[in-house]
């Protein structure tokens, strides 16, 4: 039952009442801030989110009011809340709090689909205290709205960008036909790259087809290597032929275009009436353009273009054309790298699955063996005997074959345990088991521990004479083992002895396995009654 004096009831009930009627992430964030301020008077509220691979600030509330930022703004680490505190909350994925002379600060990670997507930080007056768990519901509600709201705003931004692109196309009517042809060329190039199966083929196709279809004199693609240096891939020689330029290496800071594309994040930079180079040698003059290749916010290289051969000017429509071309090349590079990485992961996963499957099979085999083995004596257990006995009895009954059984019991074993201890009793059973395991090795026979100091020897296909012979060998083997004991009451009072019940039968349909076992058990009882250290057969 809810505590009617709990202040959080008065916080959540009106909040939830208005929550479902509020539209848009900004409105929900402002609603949350107003209700928090009304009920608990926090001094500072900050909402940070994971946006484009960075932690950024979406919302802040302080003495100046509520401030909502979209796109989110970067977090300044030397401001009100140090980033290492936020990082701790998102890293450990658990809420926590900090006490200070001037405030009490709580951190609530926002989790959605098992992934931390943000963190809500609230500063309360220093004298305010409550359980941080009371704010977990707020975190869950906010995480859900954050996940949906950011996606909605991203889609709206994309739609807005597309509408702007459409307006720009309408304003460039003079080059519309040329642009449409170029766009078709981009589509054709993209289709050709889609059909390639390696990064090297994508790079060759981009340079070779890009020149022909976009009417660019020369084109080359440069990428970052592992040391963040520029390396060549495929390019164009002074005759316009596509050549392998993988030999080319250069430091990043040696080129004018790197700062503009990396620091300013301009996707395209153009120089008019400049020197044109090939293998670091000046070969002419004209315009030179560099288009950055990106994997989201990470630069991966450039596409270089110039007009060395024809001297054709750089038209306005080429800006958008080269940007789109670079975007297509980037996406195909990212795709093929992801596919290669996925294939590598799949191979590793298949190998691990194969290894784990083999391990599991081995463990199952071992477990099956353990489940069928008596842990003390390391011979078959009662479960194995019961299964085998049922099978062999049915076979003997169906084919009218003889079947024999020996029930073996260690004489006065309780007294032995009481006198020498259970550890000695265990050693005694192990020694007896090891000895009896060797007296009958014919195929089909099974020697098992039936329970406690009692053992059973099943002899499928063997008659009365064979069973009696084996019982005699068992008695003699235990005599030769000569396990010492005191105060025995058999004819061999100073050693451990056995009593054995023997039965043999060719079963008929009206006879049962249970009655045959009881017959053997009665024989064992008779052997004990006759003075132990002997075997008896019931006729």
Short mmCIF file of C-alpha atoms in Angstrom, two decimals:
data_model
loop_
_atom_site.label_atom_id
_atom_site.label_comp_id
_atom_site.label_asym_id
_atom_site.label_seq_id
_atom_site.Cartn_x
_atom_site.Cartn_y
_atom_site.Cartn_z
CA UNK A 1 0.00 0.00 0.00
CA UNK A 2 1.34 3.48 -0.86
CA UNK A 3 2.30 5.73 2.05
CA UNK A 4 -0.02 8.70 1.82
CA UNK A 5 2.62 10.88 3.56
CA UNK A 6 5.29 10.08 0.98
CA UNK A 7 6.18 13.40 -0.78
CA UNK A 8 7.02 11.48 -3.96
CA UNK A 9 3.35 10.55 -4.35
CA UNK A 10 2.60 14.27 -4.62
CA UNK A 11 5.45 14.56 -7.15
CA UNK A 12 4.72 11.61 -9.44
CA UNK A 13 0.90 11.74 -9.52
CA UNK A 14 0.59 15.25 -11.07
CA UNK A 15 3.71 14.65 -13.19
CA UNK A 16 2.27 11.48 -14.74
CA UNK A 17 -1.07 13.20 -15.21
CA UNK A 18 0.51 15.83 -17.49
CA UNK A 19 3.24 13.60 -18.93
CA UNK A 20 0.99 11.74 -21.38
CA UNK A 21 -0.54 15.00 -22.63
CA UNK A 22 2.82 16.61 -23.40
CA UNK A 23 4.22 16.42 -26.94
CA UNK A 24 7.87 16.80 -27.83
CA UNK A 25 11.03 16.09 -25.91
CA UNK A 26 11.58 19.73 -25.03
CA UNK A 27 8.12 20.07 -23.46
CA UNK A 28 8.63 16.90 -21.42
CA UNK A 29 12.04 18.07 -20.15
CA UNK A 30 10.62 21.46 -19.15
CA UNK A 31 7.64 19.75 -17.44
CA UNK A 32 10.00 17.57 -15.43
CA UNK A 33 12.09 20.59 -14.35
CA UNK A 34 9.04 22.58 -13.25
CA UNK A 35 7.66 19.71 -11.16
CA UNK A 36 11.05 19.01 -9.57
CA UNK A 37 11.44 22.68 -8.71
CA UNK A 38 7.91 22.90 -7.33
CA UNK A 39 8.24 19.85 -5.06
CA UNK A 40 11.91 19.73 -4.04
CA UNK A 41 13.49 23.12 -4.94
CA UNK A 42 16.65 21.77 -6.62
CA UNK A 43 19.36 24.35 -7.25
CA UNK A 44 20.65 22.83 -10.49
CA UNK A 45 19.47 20.24 -13.02
CA UNK A 46 21.50 18.96 -15.97
CA UNK A 47 20.64 16.34 -18.59
CA UNK A 48 23.49 14.91 -20.69
CA UNK A 49 22.99 12.45 -23.53
CA UNK A 50 25.08 10.20 -25.77
CA UNK A 51 24.84 11.99 -29.11
CA UNK A 52 26.93 11.21 -32.19
CA UNK A 53 29.50 9.24 -30.18
CA UNK A 54 29.96 12.06 -27.61
CA UNK A 55 28.47 13.00 -24.25
CA UNK A 56 26.67 16.32 -24.77
CA UNK A 57 24.36 18.60 -22.82
CA UNK A 58 20.68 18.61 -23.79
CA UNK A 59 19.16 20.49 -20.82
CA UNK A 60 20.23 22.74 -17.98
CA UNK A 61 18.21 24.43 -15.24
CA UNK A 62 19.85 26.97 -12.94
CA UNK A 63 19.01 30.31 -11.38
CA UNK A 64 18.65 31.84 -14.86
CA UNK A 65 15.92 29.40 -15.89
CA UNK A 66 15.45 26.29 -18.06
CA UNK A 67 17.72 26.01 -21.12
CA UNK A 68 17.14 23.37 -23.80
CA UNK A 69 19.81 22.78 -26.48
CA UNK A 70 19.22 21.02 -29.76
CA UNK A 71 21.49 20.10 -31.32
CA UNK A 72 23.04 19.27 -27.94
CA UNK A 73 26.06 21.37 -26.90
CA UNK A 74 29.43 20.10 -25.75
CA UNK A 75 30.04 19.59 -22.02
CA UNK A 76 32.62 21.99 -20.62
CA UNK A 77 34.56 19.99 -18.02
CA UNK A 78 35.57 22.99 -15.91
CA UNK A 79 32.04 24.24 -15.37
CA UNK A 80 29.46 23.34 -12.72
CA UNK A 81 29.60 19.52 -12.93
CA UNK A 82 32.96 17.84 -13.73
CA UNK A 83 32.69 15.28 -16.51
CA UNK A 84 34.48 12.59 -14.47
CA UNK A 85 31.48 12.50 -12.11
CA UNK A 86 29.13 11.96 -15.05
CA UNK A 87 31.47 9.34 -16.49
CA UNK A 88 31.43 7.44 -13.20
CA UNK A 89 27.64 7.20 -13.22
CA UNK A 90 27.45 6.05 -16.84
CA UNK A 91 30.39 3.67 -16.43
CA UNK A 92 29.08 1.82 -13.38
CA UNK A 93 25.48 2.04 -14.68
CA UNK A 94 24.20 2.64 -11.17
CA UNK A 95 22.80 5.78 -9.53
CA UNK A 96 24.92 7.40 -6.85
CA UNK A 97 25.11 10.62 -4.85
CA UNK A 98 27.71 13.12 -3.63
CA UNK A 99 27.51 15.25 -0.51
CA UNK A 100 28.95 18.77 -0.34
CA UNK A 101 28.73 21.62 2.10
CA UNK A 102 26.51 23.56 -0.32
CA UNK A 103 24.53 20.84 -2.04
CA UNK A 104 23.53 17.14 -2.23
CA UNK A 105 24.01 15.87 -5.82
CA UNK A 106 22.47 12.71 -7.32
CA UNK A 107 23.36 11.00 -10.62
CA UNK A 108 20.73 8.86 -12.35
CA UNK A 109 21.94 6.93 -15.45
CA UNK A 110 19.28 6.69 -18.17
CA UNK A 111 19.14 3.19 -19.63
CA UNK A 112 17.22 2.05 -22.71
CA UNK A 113 17.42 -1.41 -24.29
CA UNK A 114 20.35 -2.36 -21.99
CA UNK A 115 22.32 0.72 -23.14
CA UNK A 116 23.11 3.92 -21.23
CA UNK A 117 21.84 6.81 -23.36
CA UNK A 118 22.10 9.66 -20.87
CA UNK A 119 22.45 10.83 -17.28
CA UNK A 120 20.24 13.09 -15.16
CA UNK A 121 22.10 15.15 -12.52
CA UNK A 122 20.18 17.04 -9.82
CA UNK A 123 21.61 19.31 -7.09
CA UNK A 124 19.46 19.67 -3.97
CA UNK A 125 20.06 21.88 -0.96
CA UNK A 126 22.62 20.37 1.43
CA UNK A 127 19.97 19.66 4.07
CA UNK A 128 17.72 17.73 1.65
CA UNK A 129 17.86 13.95 1.98
CA UNK A 130 15.85 11.09 0.53
CA UNK A 131 16.41 7.66 -0.98
CA UNK A 132 17.96 7.95 -4.42
CA UNK A 133 15.78 4.96 -5.45
CA UNK A 134 12.77 7.30 -5.36
CA UNK A 135 14.05 8.91 -8.58
CA UNK A 136 14.52 5.67 -10.53
CA UNK A 137 10.96 5.86 -11.93
CA UNK A 138 11.71 9.37 -13.17
CA UNK A 139 14.86 8.04 -14.83
CA UNK A 140 12.91 5.24 -16.54
CA UNK A 141 10.26 7.65 -17.85
CA UNK A 142 12.85 10.12 -19.07
CA UNK A 143 14.96 7.41 -20.78
CA UNK A 144 11.93 6.21 -22.75
CA UNK A 145 10.99 9.72 -23.88
CA UNK A 146 14.63 10.56 -24.61
CA UNK A 147 15.05 7.54 -26.87
CA UNK A 148 11.86 8.32 -28.80
CA UNK A 149 12.24 12.10 -28.79
CA UNK A 150 15.80 12.20 -30.10
CA UNK A 151 14.88 9.82 -32.89
CA UNK A 152 11.91 12.02 -33.80
CA UNK A 153 14.01 15.20 -33.81
CA UNK A 154 16.72 13.49 -35.87
CA UNK A 155 14.12 12.45 -38.43
CA UNK A 156 12.71 15.97 -38.47
CA UNK A 157 16.19 17.38 -39.00
CA UNK A 158 16.78 14.94 -41.84
CA UNK A 159 13.48 15.92 -43.40
CA UNK A 160 14.39 19.57 -42.98
CA UNK A 161 17.75 18.98 -44.66
CA UNK A 162 16.09 17.23 -47.56
CA UNK A 163 13.64 20.09 -48.00
CA UNK A 164 16.55 22.55 -48.08
CA UNK A 165 18.28 20.43 -50.70
CA UNK A 166 15.12 20.44 -52.80
CA UNK A 167 14.90 24.24 -52.61
CA UNK A 168 18.51 24.55 -53.63
CA UNK A 169 17.90 22.32 -56.63
CA UNK A 170 15.01 24.50 -57.73
CA UNK A 171 17.20 27.61 -57.47
CA UNK A 172 19.80 26.08 -59.80
CA UNK A 173 17.54 25.58 -62.84
CA UNK A 174 20.31 26.42 -65.31
CA UNK A 175 22.30 23.33 -64.26
CA UNK A 176 19.35 21.12 -63.41
CA UNK A 177 19.70 18.78 -66.35
CA UNK A 178 23.42 18.39 -65.82
CA UNK A 179 22.87 17.74 -62.14
CA UNK A 180 20.26 15.07 -62.86
CA UNK A 181 22.65 13.34 -65.19
CA UNK A 182 25.34 13.55 -62.56
CA UNK A 183 23.02 12.12 -59.93
CA UNK A 184 22.27 9.22 -62.23
CA UNK A 185 25.99 8.78 -62.61
CA UNK A 186 26.33 8.71 -58.82
CA UNK A 187 23.68 6.04 -58.69
CA UNK A 188 25.50 4.00 -61.32
CA UNK A 189 28.80 4.37 -59.47
CA UNK A 190 27.15 3.37 -56.19
CA UNK A 191 25.64 0.30 -57.85
CA UNK A 192 29.02 -0.74 -59.23
CA UNK A 193 30.64 -0.30 -55.81
CA UNK A 194 27.82 -2.25 -54.19
CA UNK A 195 28.68 -5.26 -56.33
CA UNK A 196 32.36 -5.22 -55.32
CA UNK A 197 33.58 -7.61 -52.66
CA UNK A 198 36.66 -5.88 -51.24
CA UNK A 199 37.84 -2.45 -50.12
CA UNK A 200 40.53 -2.38 -52.81
CA UNK A 201 37.96 -2.90 -55.57
CA UNK A 202 35.72 -0.18 -54.10
CA UNK A 203 38.61 2.31 -54.17
CA UNK A 204 39.54 1.42 -57.76
CA UNK A 205 35.91 1.66 -58.92
CA UNK A 206 35.42 5.01 -57.16
CA UNK A 207 38.45 6.57 -58.91
CA UNK A 208 38.07 4.95 -62.33
CA UNK A 209 34.29 5.37 -62.68
CA UNK A 210 34.20 8.70 -60.82
CA UNK A 211 36.42 10.36 -63.43
CA UNK A 212 34.45 9.04 -66.38
CA UNK A 213 30.92 9.59 -65.15
CA UNK A 214 31.42 12.88 -63.26
CA UNK A 215 33.69 14.32 -65.99
CA UNK A 216 36.62 15.00 -63.65
CA UNK A 217 40.10 15.10 -65.24
CA UNK A 218 42.03 13.51 -62.41
CA UNK A 219 40.97 11.91 -59.16
CA UNK A 220 42.78 10.11 -56.32
CA UNK A 221 41.80 8.71 -52.90
CA UNK A 222 44.03 9.09 -49.83
CA UNK A 223 43.34 7.37 -46.50
CA UNK A 224 44.72 7.44 -42.96
CA UNK A 225 47.05 4.60 -42.01
CA UNK A 226 47.52 3.15 -38.50
CA UNK A 227 50.00 5.93 -37.61
CA UNK A 228 47.55 8.66 -38.73
CA UNK A 229 49.66 9.40 -41.79
CA UNK A 230 48.32 9.85 -45.31
CA UNK A 231 48.69 6.88 -47.64
CA UNK A 232 47.78 6.56 -51.29
CA UNK A 233 45.38 4.04 -52.81
CA UNK A 234 44.36 4.55 -56.45
CA UNK A 235 44.93 7.77 -58.38
CA UNK A 236 45.42 9.25 -61.86
CA UNK A 237 48.66 9.91 -63.72
CA UNK A 238 49.32 12.93 -65.95
CA UNK A 239 47.69 11.12 -68.91
CA UNK A 240 44.39 10.52 -67.06
CA UNK A 241 45.00 6.78 -66.50
CA UNK A 242 43.97 5.08 -63.24
CA UNK A 243 47.09 3.79 -61.48
CA UNK A 244 48.04 2.16 -58.17
CA UNK A 245 49.50 4.80 -55.83
CA UNK A 246 49.69 2.69 -52.67
CA UNK A 247 53.41 3.53 -52.50
CA UNK A 248 52.59 7.15 -51.54
CA UNK A 249 53.08 8.16 -47.87
CA UNK A 250 52.99 11.63 -46.33
CA UNK A 251 52.74 13.40 -42.99
CA UNK A 252 49.35 14.92 -42.21
CA UNK A 253 50.60 18.45 -41.48
CA UNK A 254 52.32 18.81 -44.87
CA UNK A 255 49.07 19.60 -46.74
CA UNK A 256 47.03 22.83 -46.81
CA UNK A 257 43.65 21.14 -46.98
CA UNK A 258 43.97 19.04 -43.80
CA UNK A 259 43.27 21.86 -41.32
CA UNK A 260 40.24 23.09 -43.24
CA UNK A 261 38.63 19.67 -43.53
CA UNK A 262 39.58 18.31 -40.07
CA UNK A 263 39.57 21.35 -37.79
CA UNK A 264 36.77 23.29 -39.49
CA UNK A 265 35.09 20.09 -40.65
CA UNK A 266 34.46 21.43 -44.14
CA UNK A 267 33.51 18.53 -46.36
CA UNK A 268 34.85 20.22 -49.48
CA UNK A 269 37.66 22.76 -49.97
CA UNK A 270 38.63 24.23 -53.35
CA UNK A 271 41.60 26.30 -54.50
CA UNK A 272 41.46 28.13 -57.82
CA UNK A 273 44.53 29.00 -59.95
CA UNK A 274 46.91 26.92 -57.84
CA UNK A 275 49.80 24.59 -58.52
CA UNK A 276 48.85 21.00 -59.40
CA UNK A 277 51.05 18.13 -58.24
CA UNK A 278 51.84 14.53 -59.09
CA UNK A 279 54.22 12.54 -56.86
CA UNK A 280 55.04 15.79 -55.03
CA UNK A 281 56.17 17.50 -58.28
CA UNK A 282 54.48 20.54 -59.86
CA UNK A 283 52.95 19.51 -63.21
CA UNK A 284 50.63 22.40 -64.01
CA UNK A 285 48.09 24.98 -62.82
CA UNK A 286 44.32 24.91 -62.35
CA UNK A 287 41.75 24.27 -59.64
CA UNK A 288 42.28 21.65 -56.93
CA UNK A 289 39.49 20.23 -54.77
CA UNK A 290 39.61 17.95 -51.73
CA UNK A 291 36.52 16.21 -50.39
CA UNK A 292 36.69 14.68 -46.89
CA UNK A 293 35.65 11.09 -46.27
CA UNK A 294 33.96 10.52 -42.90
CA UNK A 295 32.69 7.66 -40.80
CA UNK A 296 30.12 9.63 -38.81
CA UNK A 297 32.37 12.13 -36.93
CA UNK A 298 35.62 10.29 -37.68
CA UNK A 299 37.69 11.36 -40.71
CA UNK A 300 39.05 8.46 -42.76
CA UNK A 301 40.59 10.22 -45.78
CA UNK A 302 40.07 12.47 -48.80
CA UNK A 303 39.18 12.42 -52.48
CA UNK A 304 41.46 14.76 -54.49
CA UNK A 305 40.35 16.19 -57.86
CA UNK A 306 41.79 18.65 -60.38
CA UNK A 307 41.44 19.85 -64.01
CA UNK A 308 45.01 19.28 -65.21
CA UNK A 309 44.13 17.75 -68.60
CA UNK A 310 41.11 19.73 -69.93
CA UNK A 311 41.30 22.94 -67.91
CA UNK A 312 37.49 22.92 -67.46
CA UNK A 313 36.40 25.43 -64.75
CA UNK A 314 34.96 24.35 -61.42
CA UNK A 315 31.19 24.80 -61.84
CA UNK A 316 28.89 25.58 -58.92
CA UNK A 317 27.04 22.29 -59.19
CA UNK A 318 30.32 20.43 -58.61
CA UNK A 319 30.22 21.35 -54.91
CA UNK A 320 27.12 19.30 -54.23
CA UNK A 321 28.12 16.64 -56.72
CA UNK A 322 31.47 15.93 -55.10
CA UNK A 323 29.97 16.01 -51.61
CA UNK A 324 27.42 13.38 -52.61
CA UNK A 325 30.10 11.35 -54.33
CA UNK A 326 32.29 11.45 -51.20
CA UNK A 327 29.33 10.45 -49.05
CA UNK A 328 28.63 7.43 -51.29
CA UNK A 329 32.29 6.37 -51.26
CA UNK A 330 32.44 6.77 -47.46
CA UNK A 331 29.32 4.68 -46.91
CA UNK A 332 30.57 1.88 -49.14
CA UNK A 333 33.93 1.89 -47.39
CA UNK A 334 32.25 1.74 -44.00
CA UNK A 335 29.94 -1.01 -45.28
CA UNK A 336 32.69 -3.21 -46.68
CA UNK A 337 34.81 -2.76 -43.55
CA UNK A 338 31.82 -3.68 -41.42
CA UNK A 339 31.13 -6.73 -43.58
CA UNK A 340 34.76 -7.84 -43.38
CA UNK A 341 34.71 -7.31 -39.63
CA UNK A 342 31.43 -9.22 -39.40
CA UNK A 343 32.84 -12.10 -41.44
CA UNK A 344 35.84 -12.17 -39.13
CA UNK A 345 33.57 -12.17 -36.09
CA UNK A 346 31.42 -14.91 -37.63
CA UNK A 347 34.47 -17.07 -38.26
CA UNK A 348 35.60 -16.54 -34.69
CA UNK A 349 32.09 -17.18 -33.43
CA UNK A 350 31.77 -20.38 -35.44
CA UNK A 351 35.12 -21.53 -34.10
CA UNK A 352 34.09 -20.70 -30.55
CA UNK A 353 30.71 -22.42 -31.01
CA UNK A 354 32.52 -25.49 -32.38
CA UNK A 355 34.92 -25.47 -29.44
CA UNK A 356 32.13 -24.94 -26.92
CA UNK A 357 30.06 -27.67 -28.55
CA UNK A 358 32.94 -30.12 -28.26
CA UNK A 359 33.49 -29.08 -24.65
CA UNK A 360 29.78 -29.50 -23.95
CA UNK A 361 29.75 -32.93 -25.57
CA UNK A 362 32.75 -33.94 -23.48
CA UNK A 363 31.11 -32.60 -20.34
CA UNK A 364 27.85 -34.39 -21.18
CA UNK A 365 29.76 -37.62 -21.73
CA UNK A 366 31.57 -37.13 -18.45
CA UNK A 367 28.32 -36.24 -16.69
CA UNK A 368 26.61 -39.32 -18.12
CA UNK A 369 29.50 -41.47 -16.91
CA UNK A 370 29.34 -39.85 -13.45
CA UNK A 371 25.58 -40.38 -13.27
CA UNK A 372 26.08 -44.12 -13.96
CA UNK A 373 29.04 -44.67 -11.65
CA UNK A 374 29.11 -45.19 -7.91
CA UNK A 375 31.31 -42.33 -6.58
CA UNK A 376 32.97 -44.39 -3.83
CA UNK A 377 33.78 -47.67 -5.56
CA UNK A 378 33.92 -46.38 -9.16
CA UNK A 379 31.79 -49.27 -10.46
CA UNK A 380 28.28 -49.25 -11.92
CA UNK A 381 25.60 -47.86 -9.60
CA UNK A 382 22.10 -49.12 -8.85
CA UNK A 383 20.60 -47.06 -11.68
CA UNK A 384 22.74 -48.91 -14.22
CA UNK A 385 21.88 -52.26 -12.65
CA UNK A 386 18.13 -51.54 -12.71
CA UNK A 387 18.22 -50.54 -16.40
CA UNK A 388 20.38 -53.52 -17.39
CA UNK A 389 18.42 -56.01 -15.29
CA UNK A 390 15.12 -55.05 -16.94
CA UNK A 391 16.64 -55.35 -20.42
CA UNK A 392 18.38 -58.68 -19.77
CA UNK A 393 15.34 -60.22 -18.05
CA UNK A 394 13.14 -59.41 -21.06
CA UNK A 395 15.75 -60.85 -23.43
CA UNK A 396 16.10 -64.05 -21.38
CA UNK A 397 12.30 -64.40 -21.16
CA UNK A 398 11.82 -63.77 -24.89
CA UNK A 399 14.55 -66.20 -26.07
CA UNK A 400 14.30 -68.68 -23.16
CA UNK A 401 17.89 -68.15 -22.05
CA UNK A 402 19.28 -68.76 -18.56
CA UNK A 403 20.02 -65.79 -16.31
CA UNK A 404 21.78 -65.82 -12.95
CA UNK A 405 22.28 -63.32 -10.17
CA UNK A 406 24.52 -62.97 -7.09
CA UNK A 407 23.69 -60.66 -4.20
CA UNK A 408 26.81 -60.05 -2.11
CA UNK A 409 26.81 -58.49 1.36
CA UNK A 410 29.80 -57.61 3.57
CA UNK A 411 29.33 -59.45 6.86
CA UNK A 412 28.71 -57.31 9.94
CA UNK A 413 29.79 -54.16 8.12
CA UNK A 414 28.02 -51.82 10.57
CA UNK A 415 30.08 -53.28 13.40
CA UNK A 416 33.22 -52.79 11.27
CA UNK A 417 32.30 -49.13 10.70
CA UNK A 418 31.62 -48.57 14.40
CA UNK A 419 34.92 -50.17 15.36
CA UNK A 420 37.26 -48.68 12.75
CA UNK A 421 35.42 -45.56 11.55
CA UNK A 422 33.72 -44.64 8.29
CA UNK A 423 36.96 -43.79 6.48
CA UNK A 424 38.24 -47.29 7.12
CA UNK A 425 34.85 -48.65 6.07
CA UNK A 426 35.13 -46.79 2.76
CA UNK A 427 38.62 -48.21 2.20
CA UNK A 428 37.29 -51.68 2.97
CA UNK A 429 34.52 -51.36 0.36
CA UNK A 430 36.99 -50.07 -2.23
CA UNK A 431 39.33 -53.02 -1.67
CA UNK A 432 36.46 -55.53 -1.88
CA UNK A 433 35.15 -53.87 -5.06
CA UNK A 434 38.56 -53.97 -6.72
CA UNK A 435 38.89 -57.69 -5.90
CA UNK A 436 35.38 -58.72 -6.97
CA UNK A 437 35.59 -56.73 -10.22
CA UNK A 438 38.12 -59.24 -11.54
CA UNK A 439 36.29 -62.51 -10.89
CA UNK A 440 33.89 -62.26 -13.86
CA UNK A 441 34.68 -60.38 -17.06
CA UNK A 442 32.49 -62.08 -19.65
CA UNK A 443 30.55 -59.82 -22.04
CA UNK A 444 27.11 -58.95 -20.71
CA UNK A 445 27.85 -59.48 -17.04
CA UNK A 446 27.53 -56.42 -14.79
CA UNK A 447 28.92 -55.87 -11.32
CA UNK A 448 27.28 -52.96 -9.46
CA UNK A 449 26.96 -51.47 -6.01
CA UNK A 450 23.38 -51.98 -4.95
CA UNK A 451 23.49 -49.93 -1.76
CA UNK A 452 25.60 -49.54 1.37
CA UNK A 453 27.72 -52.68 1.75
CA UNK A 454 25.59 -54.67 -0.71
CA UNK A 455 26.66 -55.54 -4.28
CA UNK A 456 25.00 -57.37 -7.15
CA UNK A 457 26.49 -59.44 -9.97
CA UNK A 458 24.17 -60.05 -12.95
CA UNK A 459 25.10 -62.98 -15.22
CA UNK A 460 22.97 -63.00 -18.41
CA UNK A 461 23.17 -66.29 -20.35
CA UNK A 462 24.87 -68.18 -17.49
CA UNK A 463 23.32 -71.17 -15.71
CA UNK A 464 23.30 -72.48 -12.14
CA UNK A 465 26.69 -74.20 -12.27
CA UNK A 466 28.41 -71.08 -13.61
CA UNK A 467 26.77 -68.91 -10.95
CA UNK A 468 27.83 -71.28 -8.11
CA UNK A 469 31.38 -71.40 -9.46
CA UNK A 470 31.58 -67.60 -9.51
CA UNK A 471 30.14 -67.37 -5.98
CA UNK A 472 32.81 -69.80 -4.74
CA UNK A 473 35.53 -67.73 -6.46
CA UNK A 474 34.19 -64.57 -4.79
CA UNK A 475 34.31 -66.12 -1.30
CA UNK A 476 37.85 -67.40 -1.88
CA UNK A 477 39.01 -64.06 -3.33
CA UNK A 478 37.85 -62.18 -0.23
CA UNK A 479 39.59 -64.79 1.98
CA UNK A 480 42.83 -64.18 0.06
CA UNK A 481 42.33 -60.41 0.39
CA UNK A 482 42.50 -60.92 4.18
CA UNK A 483 41.20 -57.55 5.28
CA UNK A 484 41.81 -57.63 9.08
CA UNK A 485 39.06 -57.15 11.61
CA UNK A 486 38.44 -58.04 15.26
CA UNK A 487 35.67 -59.97 16.94
CA UNK A 488 34.14 -61.46 13.82
CA UNK A 489 31.50 -64.14 14.39
CA UNK A 490 32.12 -66.22 11.26
CA UNK A 491 34.39 -69.18 10.77
CA UNK A 492 37.07 -66.61 9.85
CA UNK A 493 36.66 -64.15 12.73
CA UNK A 494 39.85 -62.14 12.05
CA UNK A 495 39.17 -61.10 8.45
CA UNK A 496 36.35 -59.41 6.53
CA UNK A 497 34.01 -61.95 4.87
CA UNK A 498 31.05 -62.05 2.48
CA UNK A 499 27.62 -63.65 2.43
CA UNK A 500 26.25 -64.38 -1.04
CA UNK A 501 22.78 -65.23 -2.27
CA UNK A 502 22.67 -67.06 -5.62
CA UNK A 503 19.77 -67.61 -8.04
CA UNK A 504 19.57 -68.99 -11.56
CA UNK A 505 16.54 -69.39 -13.80
CA UNK A 506 15.28 -69.67 -17.34
CA UNK A 507 12.26 -67.33 -17.02
CA UNK A 508 8.76 -68.11 -18.25
CA UNK A 509 6.09 -65.56 -19.11
CA UNK A 510 4.32 -65.89 -15.75
CA UNK A 511 7.52 -65.18 -13.83
CA UNK A 512 8.68 -61.64 -13.05
CA UNK A 513 12.01 -59.92 -12.58
CA UNK A 514 10.91 -58.79 -9.13
CA UNK A 515 10.17 -62.33 -7.94
CA UNK A 516 13.56 -63.51 -9.23
CA UNK A 517 15.32 -60.72 -7.35
CA UNK A 518 13.38 -61.55 -4.17
CA UNK A 519 14.42 -65.16 -4.58
CA UNK A 520 18.08 -64.09 -4.70
CA UNK A 521 17.58 -61.85 -1.69
CA UNK A 522 16.07 -64.78 0.26
CA UNK A 523 19.14 -66.84 -0.62
CA UNK A 524 21.34 -64.08 0.80
CA UNK A 525 19.25 -64.01 3.94
CA UNK A 526 19.62 -67.78 4.27
CA UNK A 527 23.42 -67.52 3.89
CA UNK A 528 23.53 -65.06 6.75
CA UNK A 529 21.25 -67.23 8.86
CA UNK A 530 23.54 -70.24 8.28
CA UNK A 531 26.48 -68.38 9.84
CA UNK A 532 27.70 -65.96 7.09
CA UNK A 533 30.98 -66.27 5.13
CA UNK A 534 29.26 -68.54 2.59
CA UNK A 535 27.00 -68.63 -0.43
CA UNK A 536 23.53 -70.19 -0.66
CA UNK A 537 21.23 -70.95 -3.57
CA UNK A 538 17.46 -71.14 -3.23
CA UNK A 539 15.89 -73.95 -5.27
#
